[in-house]
Amino acid sequence: MTYAELSLERMPYYLSDDNTDPSLNLAYLKDAYDLLHHTLKNEQRAKVDLDSLPYSCAILDYGMRTGIWSIETAESVTSLPIFRVTKLTECKGVDRLPENLTLVTGDDGKVWRKDSPYDIIHVRFVESIVDWQNFSKIAYNNLNTSGSLIVEMVDLMPCGDEQKSFPGNSALKAWAEKFRQYDKRHADQQEIEALLRDQGFDVTCAAIDLPINPYRQSRNEQESGKRFYWCLRQFLQAKCFASRREAPPQEMLDLVADATKEIRNPDHHALCKCYVLTASKRADKCKPWW
């Protein structure tokens, strides 16, 4: 199995006042994932080139979370006869799926079939995958020649911008560091890129700036800052690092409150990074038929 088991017991929950309802965490996470999607969909470097795909192609969205990328992509390319998705968490709130979108749950054996390879494999939120060395091999073997594995990952550690660095004692940095410690079993962008190259992929990496609030000058960057600000707000509320049966410690709640104040401050100029890795499967060197 190449993905993490996202059980209730293993997820860091932020509970309601009576400590009985873990759904608050899932609601915050869903909002955060959807807001991040709307932030990235306006970034040219995060768009998948669907126009160049052959008519009879297949796309896999692996570890789809709320399913918003899958649904919007399936709706935009209705001519594609097959669109497969592996779903690790419930895709709730969707009454009707596009006819060309198929959901596959649970068993990887239903997803990886060499007799029916994919032209694009899309991965967002890489915490769904535990063993990247194994996953890169499986993805390579299940792609058509010239197909692509597209990996989108967000580093929530803020960095200073415009010579106005975030303070060294930043609460947002402290929260992001706790997130890294909790998530330390997962590979970072450089590790994943190296593993993909070792597997034989040709890899390009685009780094997209995500301002923590709308402080930048251009209209597009301000819109991006607004969306990512609210995305961060939801992530902060969702990831308080308490077990499902325990309330978050006061120290954690204070840290989240201070981090929220920081990103609200228009004088705090900082950004996070989204890395888009495009790993292309090299065309086979065929001998002339003559």
PDB file of C-alpha atoms in Angstrom:
ATOM      1  CA  MET A   1       0.000   0.000   0.000  1.00  0.00           C
ATOM      2  CA  THR A   2       1.465   3.348  -1.017  1.00  0.00           C
ATOM      3  CA  TYR A   3      -0.834   5.739   0.776  1.00  0.00           C
ATOM      4  CA  ALA A   4      -1.377   6.629   4.420  1.00  0.00           C
ATOM      5  CA  GLU A   5      -4.357   5.220   6.242  1.00  0.00           C
ATOM      6  CA  LEU A   6      -6.298   8.355   7.135  1.00  0.00           C
ATOM      7  CA  SER A   7      -8.204   6.979  10.114  1.00  0.00           C
ATOM      8  CA  LEU A   8      -9.912   9.085  12.748  1.00  0.00           C
ATOM      9  CA  GLU A   9      -7.439   7.924  15.370  1.00  0.00           C
ATOM     10  CA  ARG A  10      -4.403   9.086  13.383  1.00  0.00           C
ATOM     11  CA  MET A  11      -5.570  12.523  12.297  1.00  0.00           C
ATOM     12  CA  PRO A  12      -4.826  15.602  14.446  1.00  0.00           C
ATOM     13  CA  TYR A  13      -8.281  16.745  15.462  1.00  0.00           C
ATOM     14  CA  TYR A  14      -9.580  20.029  16.750  1.00  0.00           C
ATOM     15  CA  LEU A  15     -12.731  19.191  18.676  1.00  0.00           C
ATOM     16  CA  SER A  16     -15.866  21.058  19.638  1.00  0.00           C
ATOM     17  CA  ASP A  17     -16.315  22.353  23.183  1.00  0.00           C
ATOM     18  CA  ASP A  18     -17.694  19.062  24.463  1.00  0.00           C
ATOM     19  CA  ASN A  19     -14.782  17.129  22.892  1.00  0.00           C
ATOM     20  CA  THR A  20     -17.114  14.705  21.151  1.00  0.00           C
ATOM     21  CA  ASP A  21     -17.420  15.942  17.585  1.00  0.00           C
ATOM     22  CA  PRO A  22     -14.406  15.492  15.280  1.00  0.00           C
ATOM     23  CA  SER A  23     -16.333  16.756  12.258  1.00  0.00           C
ATOM     24  CA  LEU A  24     -15.196  20.324  12.949  1.00  0.00           C
ATOM     25  CA  ASN A  25     -11.702  19.307  11.919  1.00  0.00           C
ATOM     26  CA  LEU A  26     -12.897  17.745   8.684  1.00  0.00           C
ATOM     27  CA  ALA A  27     -15.001  20.791   7.867  1.00  0.00           C
ATOM     28  CA  TYR A  28     -12.005  23.103   8.333  1.00  0.00           C
ATOM     29  CA  LEU A  29      -9.809  20.785   6.256  1.00  0.00           C
ATOM     30  CA  LYS A  30     -12.351  20.588   3.438  1.00  0.00           C
ATOM     31  CA  ASP A  31     -12.579  24.382   3.326  1.00  0.00           C
ATOM     32  CA  ALA A  32      -8.775  24.673   3.358  1.00  0.00           C
ATOM     33  CA  TYR A  33      -8.335  22.184   0.506  1.00  0.00           C
ATOM     34  CA  ASP A  34     -11.036  23.823  -1.603  1.00  0.00           C
ATOM     35  CA  LEU A  35      -9.636  27.317  -0.989  1.00  0.00           C
ATOM     36  CA  LEU A  36      -6.178  26.112  -1.969  1.00  0.00           C
ATOM     37  CA  HIS A  37      -7.629  24.652  -5.158  1.00  0.00           C
ATOM     38  CA  HIS A  38      -9.196  27.995  -6.080  1.00  0.00           C
ATOM     39  CA  THR A  39      -5.885  29.709  -5.312  1.00  0.00           C
ATOM     40  CA  LEU A  40      -3.935  27.377  -7.592  1.00  0.00           C
ATOM     41  CA  LYS A  41      -6.453  27.145 -10.447  1.00  0.00           C
ATOM     42  CA  ASN A  42      -5.637  30.737 -11.453  1.00  0.00           C
ATOM     43  CA  GLU A  43      -1.901  29.986 -11.577  1.00  0.00           C
ATOM     44  CA  GLN A  44      -0.776  29.186 -15.115  1.00  0.00           C
ATOM     45  CA  ARG A  45       2.119  27.062 -13.822  1.00  0.00           C
ATOM     46  CA  ALA A  46      -0.309  24.830 -11.907  1.00  0.00           C
ATOM     47  CA  LYS A  47      -2.593  24.160 -14.872  1.00  0.00           C
ATOM     48  CA  VAL A  48      -2.543  20.781 -16.574  1.00  0.00           C
ATOM     49  CA  ASP A  49      -2.336  20.937 -20.373  1.00  0.00           C
ATOM     50  CA  LEU A  50      -5.402  18.921 -21.303  1.00  0.00           C
ATOM     51  CA  ASP A  51      -5.643  20.193 -24.885  1.00  0.00           C
ATOM     52  CA  SER A  52      -2.604  18.200 -25.992  1.00  0.00           C
ATOM     53  CA  LEU A  53      -3.949  14.886 -24.708  1.00  0.00           C
ATOM     54  CA  PRO A  54      -5.042  12.178 -27.149  1.00  0.00           C
ATOM     55  CA  TYR A  55      -8.763  11.567 -27.486  1.00  0.00           C
ATOM     56  CA  SER A  56      -8.777   8.162 -25.808  1.00  0.00           C
ATOM     57  CA  CYS A  57      -6.700   8.989 -22.753  1.00  0.00           C
ATOM     58  CA  ALA A  58      -7.034   8.259 -19.051  1.00  0.00           C
ATOM     59  CA  ILE A  59      -6.362  10.496 -16.061  1.00  0.00           C
ATOM     60  CA  LEU A  60      -5.854   9.398 -12.475  1.00  0.00           C
ATOM     61  CA  ASP A  61      -6.231  11.785  -9.547  1.00  0.00           C
ATOM     62  CA  TYR A  62      -4.536   9.946  -6.687  1.00  0.00           C
ATOM     63  CA  GLY A  63      -5.475  10.804  -3.118  1.00  0.00           C
ATOM     64  CA  MET A  64      -8.169  13.191  -4.203  1.00  0.00           C
ATOM     65  CA  ARG A  65      -9.324  14.654  -0.862  1.00  0.00           C
ATOM     66  CA  THR A  66     -12.516  16.636  -1.577  1.00  0.00           C
ATOM     67  CA  GLY A  67     -12.455  15.739  -5.268  1.00  0.00           C
ATOM     68  CA  ILE A  68     -12.791  19.303  -6.536  1.00  0.00           C
ATOM     69  CA  TRP A  69      -9.886  19.020  -9.034  1.00  0.00           C
ATOM     70  CA  SER A  70     -11.256  15.751 -10.395  1.00  0.00           C
ATOM     71  CA  ILE A  71     -14.784  17.050 -10.768  1.00  0.00           C
ATOM     72  CA  GLU A  72     -13.833  20.333 -12.443  1.00  0.00           C
ATOM     73  CA  THR A  73     -11.390  18.615 -14.793  1.00  0.00           C
ATOM     74  CA  ALA A  74     -13.920  15.953 -15.768  1.00  0.00           C
ATOM     75  CA  GLU A  75     -16.497  18.653 -16.477  1.00  0.00           C
ATOM     76  CA  SER A  76     -14.057  20.603 -18.650  1.00  0.00           C
ATOM     77  CA  VAL A  77     -13.017  17.622 -20.799  1.00  0.00           C
ATOM     78  CA  THR A  78     -16.230  15.686 -21.246  1.00  0.00           C
ATOM     79  CA  SER A  79     -14.866  14.099 -24.425  1.00  0.00           C
ATOM     80  CA  LEU A  80     -12.471  11.953 -22.391  1.00  0.00           C
ATOM     81  CA  PRO A  81     -14.036   8.498 -22.196  1.00  0.00           C
ATOM     82  CA  ILE A  82     -12.287   7.491 -18.963  1.00  0.00           C
ATOM     83  CA  PHE A  83     -11.458   9.475 -15.871  1.00  0.00           C
ATOM     84  CA  ARG A  84     -10.419   7.422 -12.878  1.00  0.00           C
ATOM     85  CA  VAL A  85      -9.955   8.551  -9.321  1.00  0.00           C
ATOM     86  CA  THR A  86      -8.769   6.809  -6.181  1.00  0.00           C
ATOM     87  CA  LYS A  87     -10.589   8.240  -3.214  1.00  0.00           C
ATOM     88  CA  LEU A  88      -8.999   8.027   0.245  1.00  0.00           C
ATOM     89  CA  THR A  89     -11.513  10.175   2.100  1.00  0.00           C
ATOM     90  CA  GLU A  90     -15.218  10.725   1.624  1.00  0.00           C
ATOM     91  CA  CYS A  91     -16.128  13.087  -1.184  1.00  0.00           C
ATOM     92  CA  LYS A  92     -19.142  14.498   0.611  1.00  0.00           C
ATOM     93  CA  GLY A  93     -21.525  17.148  -0.595  1.00  0.00           C
ATOM     94  CA  VAL A  94     -21.387  15.993  -4.217  1.00  0.00           C
ATOM     95  CA  ASP A  95     -24.854  15.016  -5.405  1.00  0.00           C
ATOM     96  CA  ARG A  96     -24.018  14.223  -9.004  1.00  0.00           C
ATOM     97  CA  LEU A  97     -20.669  13.336 -10.544  1.00  0.00           C
ATOM     98  CA  PRO A  98     -19.758  13.827 -14.214  1.00  0.00           C
ATOM     99  CA  GLU A  99     -20.441  10.719 -16.286  1.00  0.00           C
ATOM    100  CA  ASN A 100     -16.787  10.421 -17.297  1.00  0.00           C
ATOM    101  CA  LEU A 101     -15.589  10.408 -13.671  1.00  0.00           C
ATOM    102  CA  THR A 102     -15.179   7.049 -11.954  1.00  0.00           C
ATOM    103  CA  LEU A 103     -14.409   6.801  -8.244  1.00  0.00           C
ATOM    104  CA  VAL A 104     -12.176   3.973  -7.047  1.00  0.00           C
ATOM    105  CA  THR A 105     -11.869   3.424  -3.314  1.00  0.00           C
ATOM    106  CA  GLY A 106      -9.520   1.541  -1.063  1.00  0.00           C
ATOM    107  CA  ASP A 107      -7.748  -1.182  -2.997  1.00  0.00           C
ATOM    108  CA  ASP A 108      -4.706  -0.100  -5.032  1.00  0.00           C
ATOM    109  CA  GLY A 109      -5.168  -3.219  -7.153  1.00  0.00           C
ATOM    110  CA  LYS A 110      -8.168  -1.549  -8.759  1.00  0.00           C
ATOM    111  CA  VAL A 111      -6.080   1.499  -9.661  1.00  0.00           C
ATOM    112  CA  TRP A 112      -2.768   0.175 -10.972  1.00  0.00           C
ATOM    113  CA  ARG A 113      -3.420  -1.908 -14.095  1.00  0.00           C
ATOM    114  CA  LYS A 114      -0.579  -2.154 -16.592  1.00  0.00           C
ATOM    115  CA  ASP A 115      -2.956  -3.190 -19.362  1.00  0.00           C
ATOM    116  CA  SER A 116      -4.726   0.165 -19.007  1.00  0.00           C
ATOM    117  CA  PRO A 117      -2.057   2.820 -18.286  1.00  0.00           C
ATOM    118  CA  TYR A 118      -2.689   6.503 -17.712  1.00  0.00           C
ATOM    119  CA  ASP A 119      -1.651   9.594 -19.631  1.00  0.00           C
ATOM    120  CA  ILE A 120      -1.688  11.827 -16.545  1.00  0.00           C
ATOM    121  CA  ILE A 121      -1.394  10.948 -12.867  1.00  0.00           C
ATOM    122  CA  HIS A 122      -2.184  13.934 -10.655  1.00  0.00           C
ATOM    123  CA  VAL A 123      -1.219  14.096  -6.973  1.00  0.00           C
ATOM    124  CA  ARG A 124      -2.038  16.950  -4.621  1.00  0.00           C
ATOM    125  CA  PHE A 125      -1.456  16.988  -0.833  1.00  0.00           C
ATOM    126  CA  VAL A 126       1.392  14.501  -0.753  1.00  0.00           C
ATOM    127  CA  GLU A 127       0.739  13.422   2.847  1.00  0.00           C
ATOM    128  CA  SER A 128      -1.568  10.828   1.274  1.00  0.00           C
ATOM    129  CA  ILE A 129       1.553   8.914   0.156  1.00  0.00           C
ATOM    130  CA  VAL A 130       3.948   7.293   2.613  1.00  0.00           C
ATOM    131  CA  ASP A 131       6.416   5.395   0.400  1.00  0.00           C
ATOM    132  CA  TRP A 132       7.471   7.737  -2.407  1.00  0.00           C
ATOM    133  CA  GLN A 133      10.191   5.412  -3.676  1.00  0.00           C
ATOM    134  CA  ASN A 134       7.618   2.701  -4.284  1.00  0.00           C
ATOM    135  CA  PHE A 135       4.983   5.134  -5.551  1.00  0.00           C
ATOM    136  CA  SER A 136       7.320   6.674  -8.154  1.00  0.00           C
ATOM    137  CA  LYS A 137       8.094   3.198  -9.509  1.00  0.00           C
ATOM    138  CA  ILE A 138       4.424   2.203  -9.667  1.00  0.00           C
ATOM    139  CA  ALA A 139       3.456   5.498 -11.304  1.00  0.00           C
ATOM    140  CA  TYR A 140       6.218   5.130 -13.924  1.00  0.00           C
ATOM    141  CA  ASN A 141       5.102   1.598 -14.782  1.00  0.00           C
ATOM    142  CA  ASN A 142       1.471   2.689 -15.089  1.00  0.00           C
ATOM    143  CA  LEU A 143       2.019   5.674 -17.394  1.00  0.00           C
ATOM    144  CA  ASN A 144       1.884   5.639 -21.166  1.00  0.00           C
ATOM    145  CA  THR A 145       5.034   6.726 -22.972  1.00  0.00           C
ATOM    146  CA  SER A 146       5.241  10.541 -22.841  1.00  0.00           C
ATOM    147  CA  GLY A 147       2.705  10.544 -20.006  1.00  0.00           C
ATOM    148  CA  SER A 148       3.222  12.744 -16.947  1.00  0.00           C
ATOM    149  CA  LEU A 149       3.061  12.466 -13.188  1.00  0.00           C
ATOM    150  CA  ILE A 150       2.111  15.880 -11.775  1.00  0.00           C
ATOM    151  CA  VAL A 151       2.770  16.476  -8.079  1.00  0.00           C
ATOM    152  CA  GLU A 152       1.551  19.606  -6.287  1.00  0.00           C
ATOM    153  CA  MET A 153       2.784  20.196  -2.753  1.00  0.00           C
ATOM    154  CA  VAL A 154       2.578  23.191  -0.421  1.00  0.00           C
ATOM    155  CA  ASP A 155       5.248  24.109   2.121  1.00  0.00           C
ATOM    156  CA  LEU A 156       3.422  25.889   4.951  1.00  0.00           C
ATOM    157  CA  MET A 157       6.666  27.244   6.444  1.00  0.00           C
ATOM    158  CA  PRO A 158       6.538  31.027   5.750  1.00  0.00           C
ATOM    159  CA  CYS A 159       9.537  32.932   4.433  1.00  0.00           C
ATOM    160  CA  GLY A 160      10.122  36.686   4.367  1.00  0.00           C
ATOM    161  CA  ASP A 161       9.293  38.742   1.302  1.00  0.00           C
ATOM    162  CA  GLU A 162      10.341  42.180   0.000  1.00  0.00           C
ATOM    163  CA  GLN A 163      13.146  42.466   2.570  1.00  0.00           C
ATOM    164  CA  LYS A 164      10.565  42.367   5.361  1.00  0.00           C
ATOM    165  CA  SER A 165      11.257  39.029   6.960  1.00  0.00           C
ATOM    166  CA  PHE A 166       8.888  37.387   9.365  1.00  0.00           C
ATOM    167  CA  PRO A 167      10.035  37.728  13.003  1.00  0.00           C
ATOM    168  CA  GLY A 168      12.272  34.973  14.287  1.00  0.00           C
ATOM    169  CA  ASN A 169       9.790  34.164  17.048  1.00  0.00           C
ATOM    170  CA  SER A 170       6.867  33.962  14.618  1.00  0.00           C
ATOM    171  CA  ALA A 171       3.922  31.913  15.884  1.00  0.00           C
ATOM    172  CA  LEU A 172       3.133  30.860  12.310  1.00  0.00           C
ATOM    173  CA  LYS A 173       6.663  29.508  11.921  1.00  0.00           C
ATOM    174  CA  ALA A 174       6.353  27.654  15.230  1.00  0.00           C
ATOM    175  CA  TRP A 175       3.043  26.140  14.104  1.00  0.00           C
ATOM    176  CA  ALA A 176       4.514  25.142  10.726  1.00  0.00           C
ATOM    177  CA  GLU A 177       7.476  23.527  12.496  1.00  0.00           C
ATOM    178  CA  LYS A 178       5.094  21.469  14.635  1.00  0.00           C
ATOM    179  CA  PHE A 179       3.316  20.445  11.450  1.00  0.00           C
ATOM    180  CA  ARG A 180       6.636  19.334   9.953  1.00  0.00           C
ATOM    181  CA  GLN A 181       7.466  17.323  13.075  1.00  0.00           C
ATOM    182  CA  TYR A 182       4.081  15.640  13.004  1.00  0.00           C
ATOM    183  CA  ASP A 183       4.443  14.956   9.299  1.00  0.00           C
ATOM    184  CA  LYS A 184       8.156  14.096   9.321  1.00  0.00           C
ATOM    185  CA  ARG A 185       7.641  10.616   7.846  1.00  0.00           C
ATOM    186  CA  HIS A 186       6.724  12.273   4.544  1.00  0.00           C
ATOM    187  CA  ALA A 187       9.241  13.356   1.926  1.00  0.00           C
ATOM    188  CA  ASP A 188       9.832  16.998   1.046  1.00  0.00           C
ATOM    189  CA  GLN A 189       9.998  18.546  -2.421  1.00  0.00           C
ATOM    190  CA  GLN A 190      13.727  17.917  -2.968  1.00  0.00           C
ATOM    191  CA  GLU A 191      13.503  14.296  -1.842  1.00  0.00           C
ATOM    192  CA  ILE A 192      10.519  13.599  -4.078  1.00  0.00           C
ATOM    193  CA  GLU A 193      12.180  15.285  -7.062  1.00  0.00           C
ATOM    194  CA  ALA A 194      15.346  13.198  -6.584  1.00  0.00           C
ATOM    195  CA  LEU A 195      13.351   9.961  -6.315  1.00  0.00           C
ATOM    196  CA  LEU A 196      11.457  10.755  -9.513  1.00  0.00           C
ATOM    197  CA  ARG A 197      14.690  11.437 -11.409  1.00  0.00           C
ATOM    198  CA  ASP A 198      16.204   8.196 -10.105  1.00  0.00           C
ATOM    199  CA  GLN A 199      13.169   6.344 -11.426  1.00  0.00           C
ATOM    200  CA  GLY A 200      13.845   7.698 -14.936  1.00  0.00           C
ATOM    201  CA  PHE A 201      11.461  10.637 -15.143  1.00  0.00           C
ATOM    202  CA  ASP A 202      12.391  13.949 -16.747  1.00  0.00           C
ATOM    203  CA  VAL A 203      11.406  16.407 -14.006  1.00  0.00           C
ATOM    204  CA  THR A 204      10.702  20.138 -14.028  1.00  0.00           C
ATOM    205  CA  CYS A 205       9.793  22.120 -10.927  1.00  0.00           C
ATOM    206  CA  ALA A 206       7.774  25.351 -10.780  1.00  0.00           C
ATOM    207  CA  ALA A 207       7.728  27.286  -7.494  1.00  0.00           C
ATOM    208  CA  ILE A 208       4.599  29.380  -6.947  1.00  0.00           C
ATOM    209  CA  ASP A 209       4.489  32.164  -4.346  1.00  0.00           C
ATOM    210  CA  LEU A 210       1.498  32.102  -1.998  1.00  0.00           C
ATOM    211  CA  PRO A 211       1.325  35.415  -0.078  1.00  0.00           C
ATOM    212  CA  ILE A 212      -0.097  35.005   3.437  1.00  0.00           C
ATOM    213  CA  ASN A 213      -2.326  38.072   2.941  1.00  0.00           C
ATOM    214  CA  PRO A 214      -3.109  40.518   0.092  1.00  0.00           C
ATOM    215  CA  TYR A 215      -0.106  42.815   0.618  1.00  0.00           C
ATOM    216  CA  ARG A 216       1.368  42.627  -2.883  1.00  0.00           C
ATOM    217  CA  GLN A 217       0.738  45.277  -5.520  1.00  0.00           C
ATOM    218  CA  SER A 218      -0.653  43.459  -8.538  1.00  0.00           C
ATOM    219  CA  ARG A 219      -4.334  42.595  -8.651  1.00  0.00           C
ATOM    220  CA  ASN A 220      -3.723  38.912  -9.348  1.00  0.00           C
ATOM    221  CA  GLU A 221      -1.312  38.601  -6.427  1.00  0.00           C
ATOM    222  CA  GLN A 222      -3.738  40.399  -4.145  1.00  0.00           C
ATOM    223  CA  GLU A 223      -6.475  37.951  -5.104  1.00  0.00           C
ATOM    224  CA  SER A 224      -4.069  35.080  -4.493  1.00  0.00           C
ATOM    225  CA  GLY A 225      -3.196  36.577  -1.098  1.00  0.00           C
ATOM    226  CA  LYS A 226      -6.869  36.847  -0.139  1.00  0.00           C
ATOM    227  CA  ARG A 227      -7.580  33.236  -1.020  1.00  0.00           C
ATOM    228  CA  PHE A 228      -4.464  31.839   0.623  1.00  0.00           C
ATOM    229  CA  TYR A 229      -5.066  33.936   3.754  1.00  0.00           C
ATOM    230  CA  TRP A 230      -8.404  32.203   4.239  1.00  0.00           C
ATOM    231  CA  CYS A 231      -6.832  28.876   3.323  1.00  0.00           C
ATOM    232  CA  LEU A 232      -4.234  29.363   6.080  1.00  0.00           C
ATOM    233  CA  ARG A 233      -6.970  30.344   8.530  1.00  0.00           C
ATOM    234  CA  GLN A 234      -8.693  27.012   7.929  1.00  0.00           C
ATOM    235  CA  PHE A 235      -5.466  25.010   8.160  1.00  0.00           C
ATOM    236  CA  LEU A 236      -4.609  26.713  11.453  1.00  0.00           C
ATOM    237  CA  GLN A 237      -7.990  25.837  12.924  1.00  0.00           C
ATOM    238  CA  ALA A 238      -7.937  22.275  11.611  1.00  0.00           C
ATOM    239  CA  LYS A 239      -4.421  21.222  12.538  1.00  0.00           C
ATOM    240  CA  CYS A 240      -4.262  21.817  16.282  1.00  0.00           C
ATOM    241  CA  PHE A 241      -2.475  18.497  16.854  1.00  0.00           C
ATOM    242  CA  ALA A 242      -4.763  17.000  19.475  1.00  0.00           C
ATOM    243  CA  SER A 243      -5.945  13.415  19.441  1.00  0.00           C
ATOM    244  CA  ARG A 244      -9.536  12.685  18.584  1.00  0.00           C
ATOM    245  CA  ARG A 245     -10.487  12.109  22.210  1.00  0.00           C
ATOM    246  CA  GLU A 246      -8.614  15.002  23.757  1.00  0.00           C
ATOM    247  CA  ALA A 247      -9.006  18.753  23.627  1.00  0.00           C
ATOM    248  CA  PRO A 248      -6.054  20.708  22.191  1.00  0.00           C
ATOM    249  CA  PRO A 249      -3.690  21.938  24.915  1.00  0.00           C
ATOM    250  CA  GLN A 250      -4.023  25.616  25.774  1.00  0.00           C
ATOM    251  CA  GLU A 251      -0.481  26.177  24.490  1.00  0.00           C
ATOM    252  CA  MET A 252      -1.551  24.979  21.046  1.00  0.00           C
ATOM    253  CA  LEU A 253      -4.691  27.092  21.037  1.00  0.00           C
ATOM    254  CA  ASP A 254      -2.644  30.161  22.010  1.00  0.00           C
ATOM    255  CA  LEU A 255      -0.144  29.426  19.230  1.00  0.00           C
ATOM    256  CA  VAL A 256      -2.933  29.176  16.646  1.00  0.00           C
ATOM    257  CA  ALA A 257      -4.489  32.420  17.916  1.00  0.00           C
ATOM    258  CA  ASP A 258      -1.136  34.245  17.680  1.00  0.00           C
ATOM    259  CA  ALA A 259      -0.449  32.839  14.206  1.00  0.00           C
ATOM    260  CA  THR A 260      -3.889  33.985  13.059  1.00  0.00           C
ATOM    261  CA  LYS A 261      -3.121  37.506  14.292  1.00  0.00           C
ATOM    262  CA  GLU A 262       0.166  37.453  12.370  1.00  0.00           C
ATOM    263  CA  ILE A 263      -1.375  36.640   9.012  1.00  0.00           C
ATOM    264  CA  ARG A 264      -4.057  39.284   9.603  1.00  0.00           C
ATOM    265  CA  ASN A 265      -1.391  41.976   9.994  1.00  0.00           C
ATOM    266  CA  PRO A 266      -0.910  43.755   6.613  1.00  0.00           C
ATOM    267  CA  ASP A 267       2.599  44.777   7.688  1.00  0.00           C
ATOM    268  CA  HIS A 268       3.665  41.142   7.788  1.00  0.00           C
ATOM    269  CA  HIS A 269       4.988  40.425   4.306  1.00  0.00           C
ATOM    270  CA  ALA A 270       5.647  36.715   3.983  1.00  0.00           C
ATOM    271  CA  LEU A 271       4.759  33.875   1.675  1.00  0.00           C
ATOM    272  CA  CYS A 272       4.567  30.126   1.489  1.00  0.00           C
ATOM    273  CA  LYS A 273       5.580  28.062  -1.524  1.00  0.00           C
ATOM    274  CA  CYS A 274       3.681  25.660  -3.718  1.00  0.00           C
ATOM    275  CA  TYR A 275       5.893  23.341  -5.753  1.00  0.00           C
ATOM    276  CA  VAL A 276       4.539  21.802  -8.954  1.00  0.00           C
ATOM    277  CA  LEU A 277       6.653  18.865 -10.121  1.00  0.00           C
ATOM    278  CA  THR A 278       5.997  17.640 -13.659  1.00  0.00           C
ATOM    279  CA  ALA A 279       7.635  14.255 -14.180  1.00  0.00           C
ATOM    280  CA  SER A 280       7.472  13.089 -17.799  1.00  0.00           C
ATOM    281  CA  LYS A 281       8.035   9.501 -18.865  1.00  0.00           C
ATOM    282  CA  ARG A 282      10.694   9.461 -21.536  1.00  0.00           C
ATOM    283  CA  ALA A 283       9.704   8.307 -24.995  1.00  0.00           C
ATOM    284  CA  ASP A 284      11.070   4.872 -25.795  1.00  0.00           C
ATOM    285  CA  LYS A 285      13.835   4.774 -28.381  1.00  0.00           C
ATOM    286  CA  CYS A 286      12.294   2.659 -31.098  1.00  0.00           C
ATOM    287  CA  LYS A 287      14.257   1.140 -33.974  1.00  0.00           C
ATOM    288  CA  PRO A 288      13.141   2.110 -37.520  1.00  0.00           C
ATOM    289  CA  TRP A 289      10.640  -0.383 -38.850  1.00  0.00           C
ATOM    290  CA  TRP A 290      12.673  -0.799 -42.007  1.00  0.00           C
TER     291      TRP A 290
END
